[in-house]
Coordinates of C-alpha atoms in Angstrom, one line a residue:
M1 CA -31.3 -2.4 -51.0
L2 CA -30.5 -6.1 -51.7
Q3 CA -27.9 -6.2 -48.9
K4 CA -30.4 -4.7 -46.4
M5 CA -33.1 -7.2 -47.6
T6 CA -30.8 -10.2 -47.4
R7 CA -29.8 -9.2 -43.8
E8 CA -33.4 -8.8 -42.8
Y9 CA -34.3 -12.2 -44.2
S10 CA -31.3 -14.1 -42.7
N11 CA -31.9 -15.9 -39.4
S12 CA -30.5 -18.9 -37.6
A13 CA -31.9 -21.4 -40.1
F14 CA -31.3 -19.6 -43.5
T15 CA -28.6 -17.2 -44.6
H16 CA -29.3 -14.9 -47.6
K17 CA -26.4 -13.2 -49.3
I18 CA -25.9 -10.9 -52.3
G19 CA -22.7 -11.1 -54.4
M20 CA -21.1 -12.2 -57.7
S21 CA -21.5 -15.6 -59.2
G22 CA -19.4 -17.2 -61.9
E23 CA -22.1 -19.7 -62.9
D24 CA -23.3 -19.6 -66.4
I25 CA -26.7 -21.1 -65.6
L26 CA -28.7 -20.0 -62.7
P27 CA -30.3 -21.1 -60.4
A28 CA -27.6 -23.5 -59.3
F29 CA -27.5 -25.8 -56.3
F30 CA -24.4 -26.6 -54.2
E31 CA -24.0 -29.0 -51.4
D32 CA -21.1 -29.9 -49.0
D33 CA -20.7 -31.6 -45.7
Q34 CA -21.9 -28.5 -43.8
N35 CA -24.4 -26.5 -45.9
M36 CA -26.7 -26.6 -48.8
T37 CA -26.8 -23.5 -51.0
L38 CA -29.2 -22.3 -53.8
V39 CA -27.8 -19.5 -56.0
G40 CA -30.4 -17.6 -58.1
Q41 CA -30.6 -14.6 -60.3
T42 CA -31.6 -11.2 -58.9
P43 CA -34.8 -9.5 -60.0
E44 CA -34.8 -8.1 -63.5
T45 CA -34.6 -4.5 -62.3
F46 CA -31.4 -5.0 -60.3
S47 CA -29.9 -7.1 -63.2
R48 CA -30.4 -4.2 -65.5
L49 CA -28.8 -1.9 -63.0
A50 CA -25.9 -4.3 -62.5
K51 CA -25.1 -4.1 -66.3
K52 CA -24.3 -0.5 -65.9
I53 CA -21.7 -1.3 -63.4
A54 CA -18.2 -2.6 -64.3
L55 CA -18.6 -6.1 -63.1
P56 CA -15.7 -8.7 -63.1
E57 CA -15.4 -10.7 -66.2
K58 CA -17.8 -13.7 -66.5
K59 CA -19.5 -12.6 -63.3
Q60 CA -23.2 -11.8 -62.6
L61 CA -25.1 -10.5 -59.7
A62 CA -26.8 -13.3 -57.7
I63 CA -28.6 -14.0 -54.4
S64 CA -27.7 -17.1 -52.5
V65 CA -29.8 -18.9 -49.9
S66 CA -28.0 -21.4 -47.7
C67 CA -29.0 -23.5 -44.8
P68 CA -27.0 -26.1 -42.7
R69 CA -27.5 -29.8 -43.5
Q70 CA -28.2 -30.3 -39.8
S71 CA -30.0 -28.1 -37.4
P72 CA -28.0 -26.7 -34.3
E73 CA -30.0 -28.9 -32.1
T74 CA -29.1 -32.0 -34.1
R75 CA -25.4 -31.1 -34.2
L76 CA -25.4 -30.5 -30.4
K77 CA -27.0 -33.9 -29.8
K78 CA -24.5 -35.6 -32.1
K79 CA -21.6 -33.9 -30.3
L80 CA -23.0 -35.0 -26.9
V81 CA -23.5 -38.5 -28.0
D82 CA -19.9 -38.7 -29.4
F83 CA -18.5 -37.2 -26.2
V84 CA -20.4 -39.8 -24.0
L85 CA -19.2 -42.7 -26.2
N86 CA -15.7 -41.6 -26.2
L87 CA -15.7 -40.9 -22.5
T88 CA -17.2 -44.4 -21.8
V89 CA -14.5 -46.1 -23.9
V90 CA -11.7 -44.1 -22.2
L91 CA -12.9 -44.7 -18.6
S92 CA -13.5 -48.4 -19.3
G93 CA -10.0 -48.8 -20.7
L94 CA -8.4 -46.8 -17.8
L95 CA -10.2 -48.9 -15.2
L96 CA -9.3 -52.2 -16.8
T97 CA -5.7 -51.1 -17.1
A98 CA -5.7 -50.0 -13.5
F99 CA -7.0 -53.4 -12.4
M100 CA -4.4 -55.3 -14.5
L101 CA -1.6 -53.2 -13.2
Q102 CA -2.9 -53.5 -9.6
R103 CA -2.9 -49.8 -9.1
I104 CA -6.1 -49.8 -7.2
S105 CA -6.1 -53.2 -5.7
S106 CA -5.4 -51.9 -2.2
A107 CA -7.9 -49.0 -2.4
A108 CA -10.9 -51.2 -1.7
S109 CA -12.0 -54.6 -0.6
L110 CA -12.0 -57.6 -2.9
Q111 CA -15.8 -57.5 -3.2
K112 CA -15.8 -53.9 -4.2
L113 CA -13.0 -54.5 -6.7
V114 CA -14.9 -57.4 -8.3
K115 CA -18.1 -55.3 -8.4
A116 CA -16.3 -52.4 -10.0
A117 CA -14.5 -54.7 -12.5
F118 CA -17.8 -56.3 -13.5
L119 CA -19.6 -53.0 -13.8
T120 CA -16.7 -51.6 -15.8
G121 CA -16.9 -54.7 -18.2
M122 CA -20.7 -53.9 -18.6
L123 CA -20.2 -50.3 -19.5
L124 CA -19.5 -50.9 -23.2
P125 CA -22.4 -53.3 -23.8
L126 CA -24.6 -50.9 -21.7
T127 CA -23.5 -48.0 -23.8
A128 CA -24.2 -50.1 -27.0
S129 CA -27.6 -50.9 -25.6
I130 CA -28.4 -47.2 -24.9
W131 CA -27.1 -46.3 -28.3
L132 CA -29.3 -48.9 -30.0
G133 CA -32.2 -47.6 -27.9
I134 CA -31.6 -44.1 -29.2
C135 CA -31.4 -45.4 -32.7
H136 CA -34.6 -47.4 -32.2
L137 CA -36.3 -44.3 -30.8
N138 CA -35.3 -42.2 -33.7
S139 CA -36.3 -44.9 -36.2
K140 CA -39.6 -45.3 -34.5
R141 CA -40.2 -41.6 -34.5
Q142 CA -39.2 -41.4 -38.2
L143 CA -41.5 -44.3 -39.1
E144 CA -44.4 -42.8 -37.2
T145 CA -43.8 -39.5 -39.0
E146 CA -43.8 -41.2 -42.4
Q147 CA -46.9 -43.0 -41.5
M148 CA -48.6 -39.8 -40.5
L149 CA -47.5 -38.1 -43.7
D150 CA -48.9 -41.0 -45.7
Y151 CA -52.1 -40.7 -43.7
M152 CA -52.2 -37.0 -44.6
Q153 CA -51.6 -37.8 -48.3
H154 CA -54.4 -40.3 -48.1
Q155 CA -56.7 -37.7 -46.7
L156 CA -55.8 -35.3 -49.5
A157 CA -56.7 -38.0 -52.0
L158 CA -60.0 -38.7 -50.3
T159 CA -60.9 -35.0 -50.3
E160 CA -60.0 -34.8 -53.9
Q161 CA -62.4 -37.6 -54.7
K162 CA -65.1 -35.9 -52.7
I163 CA -64.6 -32.7 -54.8
M164 CA -64.8 -34.7 -58.0
L165 CA -67.9 -36.5 -56.7
Q166 CA -69.4 -33.0 -56.1
Q167 CA -68.6 -32.1 -59.6
Y168 CA -70.2 -35.3 -60.9
R169 CA -73.3 -34.5 -58.9
S170 CA -73.5 -31.2 -60.7
I171 CA -73.1 -32.9 -64.1
L172 CA -75.8 -35.5 -63.1
F173 CA -78.2 -32.7 -62.0
Q174 CA -77.7 -31.0 -65.4
N175 CA -78.4 -34.2 -67.3
I176 CA -81.5 -34.8 -65.2
F177 CA -82.7 -31.3 -65.9
A178 CA -82.0 -31.6 -69.6
D179 CA -84.0 -34.9 -69.8
W180 CA -86.9 -33.4 -67.9
A181 CA -87.0 -30.3 -70.2
G182 CA -86.8 -32.5 -73.2
S183 CA -89.8 -34.5 -72.1
L184 CA -92.1 -31.4 -71.9
P185 CA -94.6 -30.8 -74.7
V186 CA -94.0 -27.7 -76.9
S187 CA -96.7 -25.7 -75.1
Q188 CA -94.9 -26.2 -71.8
L189 CA -91.5 -25.8 -73.3
R190 CA -92.4 -22.2 -74.3
Q191 CA -93.0 -21.6 -70.6
L192 CA -89.7 -23.2 -69.4
N193 CA -88.5 -20.0 -67.7
E194 CA -91.7 -19.8 -65.6
L195 CA -91.4 -23.5 -64.7
T196 CA -87.8 -23.2 -63.6
G197 CA -87.9 -19.8 -62.0
Y198 CA -85.2 -18.6 -64.4
V199 CA -85.9 -15.3 -66.1
G200 CA -85.0 -13.9 -69.5
K201 CA -83.7 -10.7 -68.1
L202 CA -82.2 -9.4 -64.8
T203 CA -84.7 -9.0 -62.0
T204 CA -84.7 -8.2 -58.3
N205 CA -87.8 -10.1 -57.5
K206 CA -87.1 -12.1 -54.3
D207 CA -89.4 -14.9 -55.3
D208 CA -87.5 -15.4 -58.5
L209 CA -84.2 -15.3 -56.6
Q210 CA -85.2 -17.9 -54.1
A211 CA -86.9 -20.1 -56.8
C212 CA -83.7 -20.6 -58.9
E213 CA -81.1 -20.3 -56.2
H214 CA -80.6 -24.0 -55.8
M215 CA -80.3 -24.6 -59.5
A216 CA -78.0 -21.6 -60.1
R217 CA -75.3 -23.5 -58.3
R218 CA -75.3 -26.1 -61.1
F219 CA -75.8 -23.8 -64.1
Y220 CA -76.5 -20.1 -64.3
S221 CA -78.1 -19.9 -67.7
Y222 CA -79.5 -22.0 -70.5
F223 CA -80.9 -21.7 -74.0
F224 CA -82.4 -24.2 -76.3
I225 CA -83.0 -24.6 -80.0
H226 CA -86.2 -26.4 -81.1
P227 CA -87.7 -26.5 -84.6
D228 CA -91.3 -25.9 -83.3
I229 CA -90.3 -22.8 -81.4
D230 CA -89.5 -19.7 -83.4
E231 CA -88.6 -17.3 -80.6
D232 CA -85.4 -17.5 -78.6
I233 CA -85.9 -18.8 -75.1
I234 CA -83.0 -18.0 -72.8
G235 CA -83.0 -18.4 -69.1
I236 CA -80.6 -16.6 -66.8
G237 CA -80.4 -17.2 -63.1
A238 CA -81.7 -14.1 -61.3
S239 CA -79.0 -14.4 -58.7
Q240 CA -76.2 -14.0 -61.2
G241 CA -75.9 -10.3 -61.0
Q242 CA -74.4 -8.8 -64.2
I243 CA -73.9 -12.2 -66.0
T244 CA -76.2 -11.5 -69.0
E245 CA -73.9 -12.9 -71.7
S246 CA -75.3 -15.8 -73.7
L247 CA -73.7 -17.9 -76.4
Q248 CA -77.0 -18.6 -78.1
P249 CA -76.0 -16.7 -81.3
V250 CA -72.8 -18.7 -81.6
F251 CA -74.4 -22.1 -81.2
L252 CA -77.6 -21.3 -83.2
S253 CA -76.3 -21.9 -86.7
P254 CA -74.2 -25.0 -86.1
T255 CA -77.0 -26.6 -84.1
H256 CA -79.6 -25.9 -86.8
D257 CA -77.3 -27.5 -89.4
I258 CA -76.8 -30.6 -87.2
L259 CA -80.5 -30.9 -86.4
F260 CA -81.4 -30.4 -90.1
Q261 CA -78.9 -33.2 -91.1
L262 CA -80.4 -35.5 -88.4
G263 CA -83.9 -34.9 -89.9
A264 CA -85.3 -32.9 -86.9
Y265 CA -86.9 -30.5 -89.4
S266 CA -88.5 -33.1 -91.7
H267 CA -92.0 -32.6 -90.3
L268 CA -91.9 -28.8 -91.0
P269 CA -93.2 -27.3 -94.2
G270 CA -90.4 -26.8 -96.8
E271 CA -90.6 -23.1 -97.0
K272 CA -90.2 -22.8 -93.2
A273 CA -87.3 -25.2 -93.1
R274 CA -85.5 -23.2 -95.9
Q275 CA -86.1 -20.0 -93.9
I276 CA -84.4 -21.5 -90.8
V277 CA -81.5 -22.7 -92.9
Q278 CA -81.0 -19.3 -94.6
K279 CA -81.1 -17.6 -91.3
S280 CA -78.7 -20.0 -89.9
Q281 CA -76.2 -19.5 -92.7
L282 CA -76.5 -15.7 -92.4
T283 CA -75.7 -15.9 -88.7
M284 CA -72.8 -18.2 -89.4
G285 CA -71.3 -15.8 -91.9
L286 CA -71.5 -12.9 -89.3
I287 CA -69.7 -14.8 -86.4
D288 CA -67.5 -17.1 -88.4
V289 CA -64.4 -15.1 -87.4
A290 CA -65.1 -15.5 -83.7
L291 CA -65.8 -19.2 -83.7
D292 CA -63.6 -21.8 -82.0
R293 CA -64.4 -24.7 -84.2
K294 CA -62.5 -27.2 -82.1
M295 CA -64.4 -26.1 -79.0
L296 CA -67.8 -26.5 -81.0
S297 CA -66.7 -30.0 -82.1
K298 CA -65.9 -30.9 -78.6
V299 CA -69.2 -29.6 -77.2
F300 CA -71.2 -31.6 -79.8
A301 CA -69.0 -34.7 -79.6
E302 CA -68.9 -35.0 -75.9
E303 CA -72.6 -34.7 -75.3
R304 CA -73.7 -34.2 -71.7
I305 CA -70.1 -33.6 -70.5
P306 CA -69.2 -29.9 -69.6
A307 CA -66.6 -28.5 -71.9
F308 CA -64.4 -25.5 -71.1
N309 CA -65.7 -22.5 -73.2
S310 CA -62.7 -20.8 -74.8
M311 CA -64.8 -18.3 -76.7
T312 CA -65.5 -16.1 -73.7
T313 CA -63.5 -14.3 -71.1
G314 CA -65.3 -15.9 -68.2
L315 CA -64.4 -19.2 -66.5
E316 CA -67.4 -21.2 -67.7
Y317 CA -68.4 -24.6 -69.0
T318 CA -70.9 -25.3 -71.7
T319 CA -72.9 -28.6 -71.8
C320 CA -74.9 -29.7 -74.9
C321 CA -77.7 -32.2 -74.6
F322 CA -79.8 -33.4 -77.5
W323 CA -83.5 -34.1 -77.0
K324 CA -85.0 -37.3 -78.4
N325 CA -88.5 -38.4 -79.0
Q326 CA -89.9 -41.9 -78.2
Q327 CA -88.6 -43.2 -81.5
G328 CA -85.1 -42.1 -80.6
E329 CA -85.0 -39.3 -83.1
K330 CA -83.3 -36.0 -82.1
T331 CA -85.8 -33.2 -82.0
G332 CA -83.8 -30.3 -80.3
A333 CA -80.9 -29.3 -78.2
I334 CA -80.4 -27.5 -74.9
F335 CA -77.3 -25.8 -73.8
L336 CA -76.4 -25.2 -70.2
Q337 CA -73.8 -22.7 -69.1
S338 CA -72.2 -23.3 -65.7
C339 CA -69.5 -21.5 -63.9
R340 CA -66.2 -23.4 -64.0
E341 CA -65.7 -22.7 -60.3
S342 CA -69.2 -23.4 -59.1
W343 CA -68.1 -26.4 -57.2
K344 CA -65.9 -24.2 -55.0
D345 CA -68.9 -22.5 -53.5
E346 CA -70.5 -25.9 -53.0
M347 CA -67.4 -27.3 -51.3
L348 CA -67.0 -24.2 -49.1
S349 CA -70.6 -24.5 -48.1
L350 CA -70.1 -28.1 -47.1
I351 CA -67.1 -27.2 -45.1
K352 CA -68.9 -24.3 -43.4
D353 CA -71.8 -26.5 -42.6
Q354 CA -69.4 -29.2 -41.3
Q355 CA -70.8 -31.7 -43.7
L356 CA -67.2 -32.3 -45.0
Q357 CA -64.8 -33.3 -42.2
T358 CA -61.7 -31.0 -42.1
V359 CA -60.3 -31.7 -38.7
F360 CA -59.0 -35.1 -37.6
Y361 CA -57.4 -36.3 -34.3
T362 CA -55.2 -39.3 -34.8
R363 CA -51.8 -40.7 -33.6
G364 CA -51.3 -37.8 -31.2
Y365 CA -51.7 -35.2 -34.0
E366 CA -54.3 -32.6 -34.9
L367 CA -54.8 -32.8 -38.7
T368 CA -56.6 -30.0 -40.5
L369 CA -57.4 -29.8 -44.2
R370 CA -57.7 -26.4 -45.9
L371 CA -58.9 -25.7 -49.4
Y372 CA -57.3 -22.8 -51.2
L373 CA -58.4 -21.3 -54.5
P374 CA -56.0 -19.8 -57.1
N375 CA -56.5 -16.3 -58.2
P376 CA -58.1 -16.5 -61.7
H377 CA -56.1 -13.4 -62.9
R378 CA -52.8 -14.2 -61.4
Q379 CA -51.0 -17.4 -62.0
R380 CA -49.5 -19.3 -59.0
V381 CA -51.1 -17.0 -56.5
L382 CA -53.7 -18.2 -54.0
D383 CA -56.6 -16.2 -52.8
N384 CA -56.5 -15.3 -49.1
D385 CA -60.2 -15.7 -48.4
V386 CA -59.8 -19.0 -46.8
H387 CA -62.5 -20.8 -45.0
E388 CA -62.3 -21.1 -41.2
V389 CA -61.5 -24.5 -39.7
P390 CA -62.4 -25.3 -36.0
A391 CA -58.9 -26.3 -35.0
R392 CA -57.5 -26.0 -31.5
Y393 CA -53.8 -26.2 -31.9
A394 CA -53.1 -25.1 -35.5
P395 CA -51.4 -21.8 -36.3
D396 CA -53.3 -18.7 -37.5
S397 CA -54.8 -18.6 -40.9
Q398 CA -52.4 -16.0 -42.2
Y399 CA -49.4 -18.2 -41.5
L400 CA -51.0 -21.2 -43.1
W401 CA -51.9 -19.2 -46.2
E402 CA -48.3 -18.1 -46.6
T403 CA -47.2 -21.6 -46.2
A404 CA -49.6 -22.9 -48.8
Q405 CA -48.7 -20.0 -51.1
A406 CA -45.0 -20.9 -50.9
M407 CA -45.7 -24.6 -51.5
F408 CA -48.1 -24.0 -54.3
S409 CA -45.6 -21.7 -56.1
V410 CA -42.9 -24.4 -56.0
S411 CA -44.4 -27.7 -56.6
Q412 CA -47.7 -29.5 -57.4
T413 CA -47.1 -32.0 -54.6
S414 CA -45.1 -31.3 -51.4
R415 CA -44.4 -33.1 -48.1
I416 CA -42.6 -31.2 -45.3
N417 CA -41.4 -32.6 -41.9
N418 CA -40.7 -29.8 -39.5
L419 CA -41.0 -31.7 -36.2
D420 CA -37.5 -30.6 -35.1
A421 CA -38.3 -26.9 -35.6
D422 CA -39.4 -24.5 -32.9
Q423 CA -42.9 -24.9 -34.1
P424 CA -43.2 -28.6 -34.9
Q425 CA -45.5 -29.4 -37.8
L426 CA -46.1 -31.8 -40.7
I427 CA -47.4 -30.4 -44.0
A428 CA -48.6 -32.0 -47.1
G429 CA -49.9 -30.1 -50.1
Q430 CA -51.4 -31.2 -53.5
A431 CA -52.8 -29.2 -56.5
L432 CA -56.2 -30.4 -57.6
L433 CA -58.2 -30.4 -60.8
D434 CA -55.4 -29.2 -63.1
G435 CA -54.3 -26.5 -60.7
S436 CA -57.8 -25.0 -60.1
A437 CA -57.5 -25.7 -56.4
Y438 CA -54.8 -26.4 -53.8
L439 CA -55.5 -28.6 -50.8
M440 CA -53.1 -28.5 -47.8
A441 CA -53.0 -30.9 -44.9
H442 CA -51.4 -29.5 -41.7
A443 CA -50.7 -31.6 -38.6
V444 CA -49.3 -30.5 -35.3
P445 CA -48.5 -32.6 -32.2
I446 CA -51.2 -32.4 -29.6
P447 CA -49.6 -30.7 -26.6
G448 CA -49.8 -32.4 -23.2
R449 CA -50.7 -35.7 -24.7
S450 CA -48.1 -37.5 -22.6
L451 CA -46.8 -36.4 -19.2
L452 CA -43.3 -37.5 -20.2
S453 CA -41.6 -37.1 -23.4
D454 CA -39.8 -39.8 -25.2
E455 CA -36.5 -38.3 -24.1
A456 CA -37.6 -38.3 -20.5
V457 CA -38.8 -41.9 -20.7
F458 CA -35.6 -42.9 -22.3
A459 CA -33.6 -41.1 -19.6
I460 CA -35.6 -42.9 -16.8
L461 CA -35.0 -46.2 -18.5
T462 CA -31.3 -45.5 -18.8
L463 CA -31.1 -44.7 -15.0
L464 CA -33.0 -47.9 -14.2
I465 CA -30.6 -49.8 -16.4
L466 CA -27.6 -48.3 -14.6
L467 CA -29.0 -49.0 -11.2
S468 CA -30.0 -52.5 -12.0
S469 CA -26.5 -53.1 -13.5
Y470 CA -24.9 -51.7 -10.3
Y471 CA -26.9 -54.1 -8.1
L472 CA -26.4 -56.9 -10.6
A473 CA -22.6 -56.4 -10.3
G474 CA -23.0 -56.5 -6.5
G475 CA -24.9 -59.7 -6.7
V476 CA -22.4 -61.3 -9.1
A477 CA -19.5 -60.2 -6.8
W478 CA -21.4 -61.8 -3.8
V479 CA -22.0 -65.0 -5.7
L480 CA -18.3 -65.2 -6.8
L481 CA -17.0 -64.4 -3.3
R482 CA -19.6 -66.0 -1.0
C483 CA -17.1 -68.7 0.1
I484 CA -14.4 -66.3 1.3
P485 CA -16.0 -65.7 4.7
A486 CA -15.7 -69.4 5.5
F487 CA -12.0 -69.4 4.7
Q488 CA -11.6 -66.2 6.7
T489 CA -13.2 -68.0 9.7
S490 CA -11.0 -71.0 9.3
M491 CA -7.9 -68.9 9.2
L492 CA -8.9 -67.2 12.5
E493 CA -9.5 -70.6 14.1
M494 CA -6.0 -71.8 12.9
A495 CA -4.5 -68.7 14.4
R496 CA -6.0 -69.7 17.7
Q497 CA -4.6 -73.2 17.2
N498 CA -8.1 -74.7 16.9
Y499 CA -8.0 -77.5 14.4
L500 CA -11.2 -79.2 15.1
W501 CA -13.3 -77.8 12.2
Q502 CA -14.1 -78.7 8.6
I503 CA -15.2 -76.5 5.6
E504 CA -18.3 -77.9 3.9
L505 CA -19.0 -76.1 0.6
N506 CA -20.1 -78.8 -1.9
S507 CA -20.1 -76.1 -4.7
G508 CA -18.1 -78.2 -7.2
D509 CA -15.9 -75.3 -8.2
E510 CA -12.4 -74.2 -7.4
F511 CA -13.4 -73.0 -3.9
D512 CA -14.6 -76.5 -3.2
K513 CA -11.2 -78.0 -4.1
L514 CA -9.5 -75.3 -2.0
A515 CA -11.8 -76.3 0.9
H516 CA -10.6 -79.9 0.6
T517 CA -7.0 -78.7 0.7
F518 CA -7.7 -76.6 3.8
N519 CA -9.4 -79.6 5.5
H520 CA -6.4 -81.9 4.8
L521 CA -4.0 -79.3 6.1
T522 CA -6.0 -78.9 9.3
R523 CA -5.9 -82.6 9.9
Q524 CA -2.1 -82.6 9.6
L525 CA -1.7 -79.7 11.9
H526 CA -4.0 -81.4 14.4
E527 CA -1.9 -84.6 14.3
K528 CA 1.4 -82.7 14.8
N529 CA -0.1 -80.8 17.6
Q530 CA -1.0 -84.1 19.3
I531 CA 2.5 -85.6 18.8
S532 CA 4.2 -82.5 20.1
Q533 CA 2.7 -83.3 23.6
L534 CA 4.5 -86.7 23.7
V535 CA 8.0 -86.1 22.3
S536 CA 10.8 -83.6 22.6
R537 CA 11.4 -80.6 20.4
N538 CA 14.3 -82.5 18.7
V539 CA 12.0 -85.3 17.7
L540 CA 9.5 -82.8 16.3
D541 CA 12.3 -81.1 14.4
A542 CA 13.4 -84.5 13.0
I543 CA 9.8 -85.3 12.0
N544 CA 9.3 -81.9 10.4
S545 CA 12.7 -82.0 8.6
G546 CA 11.4 -84.7 6.3
D547 CA 14.7 -86.7 6.5
D548 CA 13.8 -90.3 5.8
Q549 CA 17.1 -91.7 7.3
M550 CA 16.3 -90.2 10.7
L551 CA 12.8 -91.7 10.7
K552 CA 13.7 -95.2 9.5
P553 CA 13.2 -98.2 11.9
G554 CA 16.2 -99.6 14.0
G555 CA 17.8 -96.3 15.1
S556 CA 21.6 -96.0 15.5
R557 CA 24.4 -96.3 18.2
V558 CA 26.2 -93.2 19.3
M559 CA 28.6 -92.2 22.1
A560 CA 26.9 -89.8 24.4
T561 CA 27.1 -88.3 27.9
I562 CA 23.8 -88.0 29.7
L563 CA 23.4 -85.6 32.7
F564 CA 20.5 -86.1 35.0
A565 CA 20.1 -83.0 37.2
D566 CA 17.5 -81.9 39.6
I567 CA 18.3 -78.3 40.5
R568 CA 15.8 -76.6 42.7

């Protein structure tokens, strides 16, 4: 069963395996250059079954969950980048070596060779620039992601403050109601249920239901203790269904004792005061075993602040407010019972009426906030009755609930970046109000926001860089070799024995010096050409031989025979 289950849950991202582990303490975490692995115990049922099997010594049945440190897409990109970098370095080295060894000098013109050499020299800095661009793009994307996650965390904090403010509004409303009730005279105080629309017993009267519906959200029942009122007055919201339980007997005796000590019964006849005290003591003796005195002390000490009621099975708060007369003397007390989770209905109503913003569009993302409520009877389990959010690009509610459930069961606060996954998303979750609620922020990139992705833009920029580099190399080659045509023209003229020309460059570089040398050589050739028309070949040879003895003045005497012939 475990092997079948692990095979079904294994996919391209995670691998589940069942086997034997020699670790003494599980769960255990392992990490290497390739994978990250978490090894945990099997369910208790399988562990008990495994004990009946002859296992190897110091081995126990365990399940491992492993995933690669890098996704397949990331590894492919890394290999591609490494291949391109290595190929660039090898080609650059080969081309430079070929130029140095003059293996390709005759394969192209000088200008093409200079262009190729310049472009080859630029390959490495170009590759470095492209690599820096990729790093900058990744860093920018990572920074934007972190900023978006921080923004999501900020929205979670703001929503938590809104929830707390809603709770404070309920507390404020209870205090206002208690002050109003305490200001009523005794005659009207006896008719408090009629004034509030609350009833002493369950009813199906629609008028009563509508009358107390708005107050029932803040507290669903109340009772008060007053020395001038003998009967018990208990109000229960008619819309509360089967909630009929009241803690009036529990608080009756301690409240009488406190009011008696504070002098609230000093205006009553002595006999009546003694009867109230005796009745209070009798009640205290009957329920003394069920009392939570710490909780009673907290309710009385933290007046006007709701305290969690630990003496009932319901999730409710109890608030105590003492009434005072104009002289500041305490004359009575009222107790308000409110549902511990009443704020949830209020928040869901605000979300449903779109009075609380739950969808945001910012920085190219659609951000949605979802409020999940833990199941009161099952720890670390969220209820699935989630409110609907008018989102356009978010996944379905079931998927989001499963994600929130997984995050809530693991940590109180979570941040997940899944932008590289098949379904890109950013998730941030936070438990609120001591785990009584879980708020999840979910962000997805808005599709079609840009006609070109960052990768496409970067590819276009890379192509532009290569094209501009190619033409820049051609321009540099032209600048470096722009003087060669003038020398080529001069060589052609010299081949035609035309020496009446001058090269005018005025560039101030080596080509300018070479032009002066060419001009001087041209003048010498022109002079020799003029002399050759006046003297014989022997004289020219003597001049060209460079023998100073033959060219010195005065000449020499020799014996010679001269033949003058005119043969026709």
